[in-house]
Short mmCIF file of C-alpha atoms in Angstrom, two decimals:
data_model
loop_
_atom_site.label_atom_id
_atom_site.label_comp_id
_atom_site.label_asym_id
_atom_site.label_seq_id
_atom_site.Cartn_x
_atom_site.Cartn_y
_atom_site.Cartn_z
CA MET A 1 -33.60 -14.42 4.36
CA THR A 2 -35.88 -13.61 7.72
CA ASP A 3 -36.18 -10.26 9.15
CA LEU A 4 -33.63 -10.69 11.53
CA ALA A 5 -31.15 -12.00 9.22
CA ALA A 6 -31.76 -9.00 6.82
CA ALA A 7 -31.61 -6.32 9.72
CA LEU A 8 -28.10 -8.04 10.50
CA ALA A 9 -26.69 -7.79 7.16
CA GLU A 10 -27.76 -4.28 7.06
CA LEU A 11 -26.11 -3.67 10.29
CA GLU A 12 -22.91 -5.16 9.19
CA ALA A 13 -22.90 -3.13 5.94
CA GLU A 14 -23.04 -0.15 7.82
CA SER A 15 -20.59 -1.01 10.66
CA GLY A 16 -17.94 -2.04 8.62
CA VAL A 17 -14.40 -3.18 10.62
CA GLY A 18 -16.63 -2.23 13.53
CA TYR A 19 -19.04 -4.64 13.14
CA ALA A 20 -16.76 -7.11 15.71
CA GLN A 21 -18.42 -4.74 18.47
CA VAL A 22 -21.89 -5.50 17.21
CA GLN A 23 -21.18 -9.60 17.07
CA ARG A 24 -19.51 -9.21 20.40
CA LEU A 25 -22.23 -7.76 22.04
CA LEU A 26 -25.02 -10.08 20.63
CA CYS A 27 -23.46 -13.11 21.20
CA ARG A 28 -22.85 -11.84 24.74
CA LEU A 29 -26.47 -11.29 25.23
CA VAL A 30 -27.31 -15.03 23.73
CA ALA A 31 -24.80 -16.41 26.14
CA MET A 32 -25.85 -14.43 29.09
CA GLY A 33 -29.62 -15.62 29.03
CA GLY A 34 -30.99 -12.44 30.63
CA ASP A 35 -32.88 -9.60 29.72
CA SER A 36 -31.06 -6.69 31.53
CA ILE A 37 -29.82 -3.97 29.37
CA GLY A 38 -27.21 -2.77 32.43
CA ALA A 39 -25.91 -6.14 32.64
CA LEU A 40 -25.58 -6.30 29.20
CA VAL A 41 -23.48 -3.18 29.24
CA GLU A 42 -21.39 -3.70 32.16
CA ALA A 43 -20.40 -7.12 30.36
CA THR A 44 -19.37 -5.65 26.85
CA GLY A 45 -18.29 -2.35 28.04
CA VAL A 46 -20.35 -1.09 24.92
CA PRO A 47 -22.51 1.94 25.66
CA HIS A 48 -25.99 2.01 26.64
CA ARG A 49 -26.99 4.29 23.89
CA ARG A 50 -25.21 1.86 21.41
CA VAL A 51 -26.73 -1.33 22.85
CA LEU A 52 -30.35 0.15 22.50
CA GLU A 53 -29.74 1.37 18.89
CA VAL A 54 -28.67 -2.19 17.95
CA LEU A 55 -31.25 -4.13 19.24
CA ARG A 56 -34.00 -1.67 18.04
CA ARG A 57 -32.37 -1.98 14.45
CA LEU A 58 -32.90 -5.86 15.08
CA GLY A 59 -36.50 -5.06 15.78
CA PHE A 60 -36.46 -5.99 19.08
CA ASP A 61 -38.62 -4.14 21.43
CA ALA A 62 -35.86 -2.74 23.82
CA SER A 63 -36.35 -0.31 26.62
CA ASP A 64 -33.93 1.48 29.20
CA GLN A 65 -33.88 -1.74 31.51
CA ARG A 66 -34.67 -4.77 29.28
CA SER A 67 -33.48 -5.87 25.99
CA GLY A 68 -36.83 -7.46 24.62
CA VAL A 69 -35.33 -10.42 23.31
CA GLY A 70 -36.88 -13.49 24.22
CA GLU A 71 -36.16 -17.21 23.81
CA ALA A 72 -37.18 -17.18 20.13
CA GLY A 73 -34.96 -14.25 19.17
CA ARG A 74 -31.78 -15.63 21.33
CA GLU A 75 -32.30 -19.07 19.48
CA GLU A 76 -32.73 -17.11 15.87
CA LEU A 77 -29.30 -15.29 17.01
CA GLN A 78 -27.43 -17.99 17.73
CA ARG A 79 -28.24 -20.03 14.60
CA LEU A 80 -27.23 -16.61 12.62
CA LEU A 81 -24.27 -15.60 14.71
CA VAL A 82 -20.97 -17.25 14.72
CA CYS A 83 -20.42 -16.80 18.38
CA ASP A 84 -17.77 -19.54 19.07
CA GLU A 85 -14.89 -18.17 19.03
CA GLU A 86 -12.10 -19.97 16.50
CA PRO A 87 -9.19 -20.98 18.36
CA PRO A 88 -5.95 -19.50 16.42
CA PRO A 89 -3.93 -21.96 14.32
CA GLU A 90 -2.15 -24.59 16.29
CA ASP A 91 1.06 -23.71 14.40
CA LEU A 92 0.76 -19.60 13.91
CA ALA A 93 3.42 -19.30 16.58
CA GLU A 94 5.63 -21.90 15.01
CA THR A 95 5.03 -20.68 11.55
CA ILE A 96 5.69 -16.99 12.68
CA ALA A 97 9.06 -18.23 14.12
CA ARG A 98 10.18 -20.14 11.36
CA VAL A 99 9.38 -16.94 8.63
CA VAL A 100 11.09 -14.62 10.79
CA ALA A 101 14.23 -17.00 11.32
CA GLU A 102 14.50 -16.71 7.66
CA ARG A 103 13.80 -12.91 6.67
CA PRO A 104 16.44 -10.83 5.02
CA PRO A 105 18.88 -9.29 7.59
CA SER A 106 17.29 -5.91 9.24
CA VAL A 107 18.54 -2.62 7.57
CA TRP A 108 19.80 -0.37 10.15
CA SER A 109 19.12 3.20 8.36
CA LEU A 110 15.48 1.99 7.77
CA ASP A 111 14.93 1.90 11.62
CA HIS A 112 14.32 -2.08 11.45
CA VAL A 113 14.04 -2.89 14.99
CA PRO A 114 12.57 -6.38 15.22
CA ALA A 115 9.33 -7.13 17.26
CA THR A 116 9.12 -10.62 19.20
CA GLU A 117 7.55 -13.47 17.61
CA ALA A 118 5.30 -13.10 20.59
CA THR A 119 3.90 -9.53 19.62
CA ILE A 120 3.76 -10.36 16.26
CA VAL A 121 1.23 -13.15 16.85
CA GLU A 122 -0.50 -10.85 19.46
CA ARG A 123 -0.96 -7.90 16.95
CA ALA A 124 -2.60 -10.54 15.00
CA ARG A 125 -5.12 -11.81 17.51
CA HIS A 126 -5.83 -8.34 18.51
CA LEU A 127 -6.75 -7.00 14.88
CA ALA A 128 -8.69 -10.22 14.14
CA GLY A 129 -10.47 -10.37 17.68
CA ARG A 130 -11.34 -6.34 17.77
CA TYR A 131 -12.30 -5.74 14.14
CA ALA A 132 -14.24 -7.75 11.54
CA LEU A 133 -11.60 -8.53 8.99
CA ALA A 134 -13.22 -11.20 6.64
CA GLY A 135 -13.95 -9.70 3.49
CA ARG A 136 -12.41 -6.21 4.12
CA HIS A 137 -9.22 -4.79 3.41
CA LEU A 138 -5.85 -4.31 6.02
CA VAL A 139 -2.92 -2.44 4.46
CA CYS A 140 0.27 -2.66 6.49
CA LEU A 141 2.84 0.39 5.72
CA GLY A 142 6.03 -1.13 5.93
CA ASP A 143 6.22 -5.04 7.54
CA HIS A 144 9.62 -6.08 8.61
CA ASP A 145 7.77 -7.74 11.51
CA PHE A 146 5.09 -9.73 9.18
CA THR A 147 1.96 -8.36 11.08
CA ALA A 148 0.40 -8.89 7.63
CA LEU A 149 1.43 -12.69 7.28
CA ALA A 150 0.00 -13.33 10.98
CA VAL A 151 -3.29 -11.77 9.92
CA LYS A 152 -3.79 -13.20 6.92
CA LEU A 153 -3.16 -16.79 8.91
CA LEU A 154 -5.71 -15.80 11.49
CA VAL A 155 -8.27 -14.36 8.91
CA PRO A 156 -8.11 -15.99 5.49
CA GLY A 157 -11.12 -14.10 4.15
CA ALA A 158 -9.56 -10.94 4.67
CA THR A 159 -7.53 -8.73 2.02
CA VAL A 160 -4.17 -7.92 3.15
CA SER A 161 -1.53 -5.37 1.42
CA VAL A 162 1.46 -4.63 2.22
CA VAL A 163 3.69 -1.57 0.83
CA ASP A 164 7.28 -1.25 1.71
CA ILE A 165 10.60 0.30 0.61
CA ASP A 166 12.82 -2.81 1.12
CA GLU A 167 12.73 -4.80 -2.00
CA ARG A 168 14.35 -7.70 -0.61
CA LEU A 169 11.50 -7.88 2.02
CA LEU A 170 8.79 -8.02 -0.33
CA ALA A 171 10.56 -10.55 -2.43
CA TYR A 172 10.72 -12.70 0.74
CA LEU A 173 7.13 -12.22 1.75
CA ASP A 174 5.84 -13.03 -1.64
CA ALA A 175 8.00 -16.52 -1.80
CA VAL A 176 6.05 -16.85 1.64
CA SER A 177 2.99 -16.26 0.87
CA GLU A 178 2.99 -18.18 -2.48
CA ARG A 179 4.37 -21.20 -0.33
CA LEU A 180 1.31 -20.97 2.39
CA GLY A 181 -1.36 -20.02 -0.17
CA LEU A 182 -1.77 -16.72 1.35
CA GLY A 183 -2.48 -14.15 -1.32
CA LEU A 184 -0.81 -11.26 -0.20
CA ARG A 185 -0.98 -8.34 -2.05
CA LEU A 186 2.75 -6.82 -2.42
CA TYR A 187 3.48 -2.78 -3.43
CA ALA A 188 7.13 -1.04 -3.58
CA ALA A 189 6.85 2.39 -2.58
CA ASP A 190 8.85 5.10 -0.57
CA LEU A 191 6.36 6.80 1.33
CA ARG A 192 8.45 9.84 1.18
CA LEU A 193 7.55 9.99 -2.49
CA GLY A 194 3.84 9.14 -1.87
CA LEU A 195 1.73 6.45 -1.17
CA SER A 196 1.11 3.69 -3.89
CA ARG A 197 -2.14 4.96 -6.24
CA THR A 198 -3.24 1.53 -5.63
CA LEU A 199 -3.88 1.74 -2.40
CA ARG A 200 -5.18 4.95 -1.74
CA GLU A 201 -8.62 5.31 -0.19
CA ASP A 202 -9.04 1.81 -0.57
CA ALA A 203 -8.54 0.44 3.09
CA ASP A 204 -10.58 -0.46 5.80
CA LEU A 205 -7.92 -0.53 8.47
CA VAL A 206 -4.38 0.55 8.22
CA PHE A 207 -1.25 -0.80 10.65
CA THR A 208 2.00 0.61 10.81
CA ASP A 209 4.99 0.34 13.26
CA PRO A 210 6.84 3.86 11.69
CA PRO A 211 10.30 5.15 12.03
CA TYR A 212 10.76 6.69 15.70
CA SER A 213 11.24 10.10 14.70
CA LEU A 214 8.13 12.65 14.72
CA ASP A 215 8.66 13.11 11.29
CA GLY A 216 8.41 9.36 10.53
CA VAL A 217 5.17 9.37 12.78
CA ASP A 218 3.84 12.31 10.80
CA LEU A 219 4.45 11.06 7.21
CA PHE A 220 3.31 7.23 7.94
CA VAL A 221 0.23 8.51 10.11
CA ARG A 222 -0.66 10.77 6.96
CA ARG A 223 -0.40 8.04 4.31
CA GLY A 224 -2.36 5.95 6.56
CA VAL A 225 -4.99 8.24 6.46
CA GLU A 226 -4.98 8.22 2.74
CA ALA A 227 -4.97 4.83 2.33
CA LEU A 228 -8.31 4.46 4.33
CA ALA A 229 -11.48 4.35 2.52
CA ASP A 230 -14.44 6.70 3.74
CA ARG A 231 -16.34 3.76 5.30
CA PRO A 232 -17.61 3.10 8.88
CA GLY A 233 -14.99 2.14 11.53
CA ALA A 234 -11.88 2.94 9.19
CA SER A 235 -8.85 3.34 11.35
CA VAL A 236 -5.23 3.85 11.56
CA LEU A 237 -3.21 1.94 14.24
CA PHE A 238 0.53 2.69 14.86
CA CYS A 239 3.25 2.11 16.92
CA TYR A 240 5.45 4.52 19.13
CA GLY A 241 7.17 4.46 22.30
CA THR A 242 9.63 6.51 24.47
CA ALA A 243 11.92 6.23 27.22
CA GLU A 244 10.74 6.60 30.80
CA ARG A 245 11.69 10.30 30.65
CA GLY A 246 10.04 11.18 26.95
CA GLY A 247 6.99 12.70 28.19
CA GLU A 248 7.94 15.54 25.73
CA ARG A 249 7.86 13.59 22.67
CA LEU A 250 4.60 11.79 23.83
CA LEU A 251 3.48 15.19 23.81
CA ASP A 252 4.36 16.18 20.03
CA VAL A 253 2.66 12.67 19.33
CA GLN A 254 -0.48 14.16 20.64
CA ARG A 255 0.02 17.32 19.09
CA LEU A 256 0.55 16.02 15.78
CA LEU A 257 -2.99 14.08 16.43
CA VAL A 258 -4.76 16.79 17.27
CA ARG A 259 -3.19 18.82 14.20
CA LEU A 260 -4.80 16.30 12.08
CA HIS A 261 -7.93 16.37 13.61
CA LEU A 262 -7.57 12.43 14.38
CA VAL A 263 -9.58 11.07 17.13
CA LEU A 264 -7.41 8.95 19.61
CA GLU A 265 -9.87 5.96 20.21
CA ALA A 266 -7.11 3.79 22.22
CA LEU A 267 -3.69 3.63 23.78
CA LEU A 268 -2.46 0.33 25.01
CA PRO A 269 0.92 0.99 26.65
CA GLY A 270 3.67 -1.54 26.28
CA PHE A 271 1.97 -3.73 23.77
CA ASN A 272 4.61 -4.02 21.51
CA ARG A 273 7.93 -5.86 22.49
CA TYR A 274 11.34 -5.53 20.68
CA HIS A 275 14.93 -7.51 19.89
CA GLY A 276 16.65 -4.36 20.73
CA ALA A 277 15.18 -0.88 21.09
CA HIS A 278 16.82 -0.77 24.31
CA ALA A 279 16.65 3.20 24.48
CA ILE A 280 12.89 3.01 25.03
CA GLY A 281 12.88 -0.26 26.96
CA ALA A 282 12.51 -2.60 24.37
CA THR A 283 8.47 -1.45 24.08
CA SER A 284 6.28 0.69 22.60
CA ALA A 285 2.22 1.27 22.86
CA LEU A 286 -0.28 0.82 20.31
CA TRP A 287 -2.26 4.06 19.34
CA VAL A 288 -5.64 3.61 17.44
CA VAL A 289 -6.90 6.84 15.68
CA ARG A 290 -9.88 7.60 13.54
CA PRO A 291 -10.47 10.61 11.10
CA SER A 292 -12.64 13.11 11.80
CA LYS A 293 -14.61 15.22 9.37
CA ARG A 294 -11.70 17.65 8.96
CA THR A 295 -9.04 15.14 8.78
CA ARG A 296 -8.93 14.15 4.89
CA ALA A 297 -8.79 17.78 4.08
CA THR A 298 -6.20 18.63 6.81
CA VAL A 299 -3.86 15.66 5.51
CA ALA A 300 -4.52 16.94 1.85
CA ALA A 301 -3.20 20.09 2.75
CA ALA A 302 -0.20 18.73 4.55
CA GLY A 303 0.52 16.58 1.34
CA ALA A 304 1.16 19.62 -0.22
CA ARG A 305 4.30 20.48 1.53
CA ARG A 306 6.88 17.81 0.71
CA ALA A 307 7.89 15.14 3.04
CA ASP A 308 11.53 15.65 4.36
CA ALA A 309 13.82 13.07 3.35
CA ARG A 310 15.22 12.84 6.83
CA ILE A 311 12.33 10.89 8.64
CA TYR A 312 14.50 8.07 10.25
CA SER A 313 16.08 8.26 13.63
CA ARG A 314 19.70 7.03 12.37
CA GLY A 315 21.63 7.15 9.34
CA GLU A 316 22.14 9.34 6.31
CA ALA A 317 18.41 9.97 6.32
CA GLY A 318 18.15 10.40 9.84
CA ARG A 319 16.73 13.65 11.61
CA GLU A 320 19.97 14.89 13.17
CA SER A 321 21.84 13.93 9.55
CA PRO A 322 23.42 17.12 8.16
CA ALA A 323 22.49 18.08 4.90
CA PRO A 324 25.49 17.34 2.62
CA GLU A 325 26.61 19.81 0.12
CA LEU A 326 26.32 17.87 -3.45
CA PRO A 327 29.91 17.49 -4.88
CA ALA A 328 31.52 20.22 -7.31
CA GLU A 329 31.57 17.36 -9.94
CA ILE A 330 27.81 16.78 -9.93
CA LEU A 331 27.01 20.26 -9.73
CA ALA A 332 28.99 20.92 -12.88
CA ALA A 333 27.45 18.05 -14.75
CA VAL A 334 23.65 18.93 -13.83
CA GLY A 335 24.77 22.54 -15.12
CA PRO A 336 21.53 24.66 -16.11
CA ALA A 337 19.11 21.85 -15.83
CA ASP A 338 16.32 22.63 -13.37
CA TRP A 339 16.06 20.95 -10.28
CA VAL A 340 12.52 19.30 -9.78
CA ASP A 341 11.24 17.06 -6.87
CA ALA A 342 10.84 13.18 -7.50
CA ALA A 343 7.62 13.54 -5.63
CA ASP A 344 5.98 15.76 -7.99
CA LEU A 345 7.19 13.36 -11.16
CA ILE A 346 5.47 10.55 -9.62
CA GLU A 347 2.32 12.50 -8.47
CA THR A 348 2.00 14.39 -11.88
CA ALA A 349 2.41 10.88 -13.63
CA THR A 350 -0.42 9.18 -11.94
CA GLN A 351 -3.01 11.49 -11.92
CA LEU A 352 -6.01 10.87 -13.75
CA PRO A 353 -6.68 12.82 -17.06
CA HIS A 354 -8.17 16.17 -16.36
CA HIS A 355 -9.31 19.50 -18.55
CA GLY A 356 -7.44 22.19 -18.98
CA GLN A 357 -3.40 22.06 -19.97
CA ARG A 358 -1.13 19.46 -18.91
CA ARG A 359 1.67 20.53 -16.71
CA ARG A 360 4.80 21.44 -18.61
CA TRP A 361 8.18 20.00 -17.87
CA PRO A 362 11.48 21.65 -18.51
CA ASP A 363 13.63 20.35 -21.49
CA ALA A 364 16.42 19.28 -18.94
CA MET A 365 15.68 18.01 -15.06
CA ALA A 366 17.74 17.08 -12.22
CA VAL A 367 16.30 14.94 -9.07
CA ASP A 368 18.31 14.59 -6.03
CA LEU A 369 17.79 11.23 -4.62
CA GLY A 370 20.93 11.19 -2.27
CA ARG A 371 18.92 10.49 0.80
CA PHE A 372 16.51 7.62 -0.72
CA TYR A 373 16.66 3.96 -0.73
CA GLY A 374 16.50 0.93 -3.08
CA SER A 375 14.24 1.49 -6.42
CA SER A 376 13.33 5.02 -6.15
CA ALA A 377 15.40 5.64 -8.86
CA LEU A 378 13.75 3.42 -10.96
CA ARG A 379 10.49 4.72 -10.27
CA VAL A 380 11.33 8.26 -10.61
CA LEU A 381 12.98 6.88 -14.11
CA MET A 382 9.76 5.16 -14.95
CA ALA A 383 7.51 8.07 -13.67
CA ALA A 384 9.37 10.97 -15.66
CA PRO A 385 8.03 12.62 -18.96
CA SER A 386 9.49 10.71 -22.03
CA GLY A 387 10.44 13.84 -23.97
CA ALA A 388 12.98 15.38 -21.46
CA ARG A 389 16.13 14.84 -20.27
CA LEU A 390 16.55 13.62 -16.55
CA LEU A 391 19.46 13.61 -14.50
CA VAL A 392 19.28 11.68 -11.51
CA VAL A 393 21.49 11.88 -8.06
CA ALA A 394 21.56 8.51 -6.40
CA ASP A 395 24.02 6.30 -4.57
CA ALA A 396 25.90 3.22 -6.27
CA ARG A 397 22.86 0.56 -5.34
CA ALA A 398 20.09 3.00 -6.87
CA VAL A 399 21.98 3.47 -9.90
CA ALA A 400 22.34 -0.03 -10.43
CA VAL A 401 18.82 -1.06 -9.84
CA ALA A 402 17.97 1.22 -12.71
CA ARG A 403 20.65 -0.49 -15.00
CA GLN A 404 20.08 -3.96 -14.58
CA GLY A 405 17.34 -6.87 -15.15
CA PRO A 406 13.86 -5.82 -15.72
CA GLY A 407 14.64 -2.13 -14.57
CA GLN A 408 17.13 -1.56 -17.33
CA ARG A 409 14.43 -2.96 -19.80
CA LEU A 410 11.79 -0.89 -19.00
CA VAL A 411 14.35 2.57 -18.71
CA ALA A 412 15.53 1.59 -22.11
CA ALA A 413 12.44 1.48 -23.99
CA ARG A 414 12.25 5.35 -23.39
CA PHE A 415 15.82 6.31 -22.24
CA ALA A 416 19.64 6.04 -23.02
CA THR A 417 21.33 6.14 -19.77
CA GLU A 418 24.85 6.85 -18.72
CA THR A 419 26.61 7.21 -15.75
CA VAL A 420 28.20 10.76 -15.78
CA VAL A 421 29.62 10.56 -12.40
CA GLU A 422 30.16 7.23 -10.67
CA PRO A 423 29.62 6.73 -7.04
CA PRO A 424 30.46 6.26 -4.27
CA PRO A 425 29.23 8.16 -2.24
CA LEU A 426 26.88 9.71 -4.87
CA GLY A 427 26.64 9.32 -8.76
CA LEU A 428 24.73 11.30 -11.16
CA LEU A 429 22.94 9.12 -13.86
CA SER A 430 21.94 10.69 -17.35
CA ALA A 431 18.90 9.75 -19.11
CA ILE A 432 18.32 10.91 -22.71
CA PRO A 433 15.06 10.19 -24.24
CA VAL A 434 14.92 7.68 -27.15
CA PRO A 435 12.46 8.23 -30.22
CA PRO A 436 9.64 5.51 -30.10
CA GLY A 437 10.49 4.89 -33.64
CA GLU A 438 13.94 3.01 -32.96
CA LEU A 439 11.67 0.73 -30.56
CA ASP A 440 10.91 -2.81 -31.21
CA ASP A 441 7.57 -4.47 -30.23
CA VAL A 442 7.96 -5.24 -26.76
CA ALA A 443 9.91 -1.97 -26.13
CA TRP A 444 7.37 -0.27 -27.51
CA VAL A 445 4.64 -1.54 -25.45
CA LEU A 446 6.80 -1.21 -22.01
CA ARG A 447 6.93 2.53 -23.53
CA TYR A 448 3.30 2.80 -23.68
CA LEU A 449 2.79 1.41 -20.15
CA GLN A 450 5.03 3.84 -18.72
CA GLU A 451 3.34 6.66 -20.53
CA HIS A 452 -0.39 5.60 -19.00
CA HIS A 453 0.36 5.34 -15.33
CA ALA A 454 -3.09 6.67 -14.56
CA ALA A 455 -4.53 3.53 -15.63
CA VAL A 456 -4.47 0.03 -14.02
CA LEU A 457 -2.18 -1.86 -15.78
CA ARG A 458 -4.36 -4.31 -17.19
CA ASN A 459 -6.47 -1.60 -19.13
CA ALA A 460 -3.11 0.27 -20.15
CA TRP A 461 -1.84 -3.24 -21.39
CA ARG A 462 -4.74 -3.89 -23.48
CA GLU A 463 -4.91 -0.34 -25.22
CA ALA A 464 -0.98 -1.06 -25.74
CA LEU A 465 -1.86 -4.30 -27.52
CA CYS A 466 -4.80 -3.09 -29.46
CA VAL A 467 -2.64 0.15 -30.79
CA LEU A 468 0.27 -2.45 -31.71
CA ALA A 469 -2.43 -4.24 -34.02
CA ALA A 470 -3.49 -0.99 -35.35
CA ARG A 471 -0.19 0.07 -36.50
CA ARG A 472 0.00 -3.22 -38.21
CA GLY A 473 -3.15 -2.51 -39.92
CA GLU A 474 -4.87 -5.07 -38.07
CA ALA A 475 -8.16 -5.10 -35.84
CA CYS A 476 -8.22 -5.77 -32.15
CA THR A 477 -10.96 -6.22 -29.47
CA LYS A 478 -10.62 -5.34 -26.14
CA ASN A 479 -11.77 -8.86 -24.97
CA ALA A 480 -9.30 -10.82 -27.31
CA ALA A 481 -6.10 -8.63 -25.90
CA ARG A 482 -7.46 -9.03 -22.29
CA SER A 483 -7.37 -13.01 -22.97
CA LEU A 484 -3.69 -12.69 -24.05
CA ILE A 485 -3.27 -10.70 -20.64
CA ASP A 486 -5.13 -12.78 -18.48
CA ALA A 487 -3.22 -16.13 -19.74
CA THR A 488 0.23 -14.72 -18.62
CA ALA A 489 1.83 -15.43 -15.06
CA MET A 490 0.67 -11.96 -13.64
CA ARG A 491 -1.73 -12.13 -11.02
CA VAL A 492 -5.36 -10.44 -11.09
CA PRO A 493 -4.38 -8.05 -8.00
CA GLU A 494 -1.46 -6.87 -9.78
CA LEU A 495 -3.53 -6.45 -13.33
CA GLY A 496 -5.57 -4.43 -11.17
CA ALA A 497 -2.85 -2.25 -9.83
CA HIS A 498 -0.89 0.63 -11.00
CA LEU A 499 2.89 -0.03 -12.74
CA LEU A 500 4.59 2.09 -10.47
CA ASP A 501 3.51 0.26 -7.35
CA LEU A 502 4.79 -3.50 -8.53
CA PRO A 503 7.69 -4.73 -6.67
CA PHE A 504 11.10 -5.36 -8.49
CA HIS A 505 10.83 -8.83 -9.04
CA ARG A 506 7.31 -8.45 -10.18
CA LEU A 507 8.47 -6.32 -12.80
CA ALA A 508 10.85 -8.89 -14.39
CA VAL A 509 7.75 -11.08 -14.88
CA LEU A 510 5.92 -8.30 -16.22
CA VAL A 511 8.38 -8.13 -18.67
CA GLY A 512 8.41 -11.79 -19.86
CA ALA A 513 4.80 -11.61 -19.69
CA VAL A 514 4.44 -8.37 -21.99
CA GLU A 515 7.01 -10.02 -24.68
CA GLN A 516 4.47 -13.40 -24.55
CA THR A 517 1.61 -10.88 -25.35
CA VAL A 518 3.52 -9.19 -28.04
CA GLU A 519 4.65 -12.31 -29.51
CA GLN A 520 1.36 -14.14 -29.50
CA THR A 521 -0.05 -10.45 -31.13
CA VAL A 522 2.30 -10.80 -34.02
CA GLU A 523 1.62 -14.08 -34.67
CA LYS A 524 -2.03 -13.26 -35.04
CA ALA A 525 -1.30 -10.66 -37.47
CA THR A 526 0.80 -12.56 -39.50
CA GLU A 527 -1.84 -15.14 -39.55
CA LYS A 528 -4.36 -12.45 -40.92
CA ALA A 529 -2.14 -11.23 -43.18
CA GLU A 530 -1.61 -14.80 -45.02
CA ASP A 531 -5.50 -14.77 -45.39
CA PRO A 532 -6.73 -13.42 -48.33
CA VAL A 533 -10.52 -13.45 -47.26
CA GLU A 534 -10.75 -12.06 -43.97
CA LYS A 535 -10.38 -8.02 -43.58
CA THR A 536 -9.38 -6.37 -40.36
CA LYS A 537 -9.96 -2.69 -39.56
CA ALA A 538 -7.46 -0.68 -37.90
CA ILE A 539 -8.44 1.18 -34.73
CA PRO A 540 -6.97 4.87 -34.01
CA ARG A 541 -4.07 5.50 -32.19
CA ARG A 542 -4.19 6.94 -28.70
CA ASP A 543 -0.68 7.81 -27.78
#
């Protein structure tokens, strides 16, 4: 590697997603052929001081007026840089139109207002052109508009993740990603209950089109900051618009950004167009913000105050929706149980081990999920401590998710469930702890995974198989257990994720994969038991 190549690589590492600006600057310098710093600043919009900094870092003798890049330097830059902008795939717009046409119907109560196909393509082009995404991580918080898919089509080398509350959408995105070979990473979460543990402090860039209430923008932007890694150029891009007379609402958003110590880097009015949203002219602006030194501490302090469940602009979880009183029948059935916050259960379950006393939960707890959607009830049941009785207030859809398919298999590994009060509109699900001694091997492993949420799935699963082998008086190596796990249908990114973050349709694959690894573990133990020569040594239990 030449000195210039090494300096470029160092500058790229230090610039993060902002390296795209450096690359545009140098490509422009090569194309111009001149030596004037002033002309370069005017052509690129990069500040004079930054231009000099970049050129001097690369070893050029730049002055206030001249770049110091001779003909030989230009030739080497041209050889090292990719300056010819790659045209977008010819079928990008066609692919987006086809995928959008087949997506699941919008959910009115989740503020689903679809962006136009042209906007989806323009978002992807803007992100791919403004940021150096290859080899970096883009996270989309909610993606009913398939921005993640369009970006991945434009920048195959980017890591692109989607976290969404809508399980149907995640299953559809997964199918499209598999068909097109995109490798999207998909996670399920209700952001009111917290950001997916897998995505915390891991993103270079976050994109979101949040619910159009101030509480919705506040929550999604804060979750975006929580997802950002401490890397150069890390930014949150979000969409928000108002009607012509909505100046006060824009001021509210600006105050929010100031309160969170976020730097407003750009505001692009009218960037997004929608099929619907006529109250705001079917359009919204694109806001680009960067965290300052005080942002993370401020967001962490704000996170200590739990999010209001009413973050949407309409429906039962809308900001203007009155708080309904729980039916007397439910209150009577809950009785003396202590009411706890669902977010607290999930946060505590996923916390890394630390010194000191563990949090002690009441013997009987109740959680109100009356304003929550989809699989939130299942995730609360998966996160709850095994030794306490849990009562969950939820609607019929949420109760069904926890009592069918993979949800039922996972929950049954720790709780015996019963619907105490039948919905609609709200029901009450009772979950009573099941002694681990009553479980078969598969259920025992599923229970182990749910009692080790702080570990990524591969590690918890590996330990579970080794502990299972020890229970049978057999030895187990981590490599052997890992090989069994890697041979299943679970994907590598999923094995590096946390159990609570997996979408519902992938939990079904997980249950089948656990059955496969348990069967193989038992078979190997049986073979060794029949071998009178080979001796094995049990490892200590960790549960």
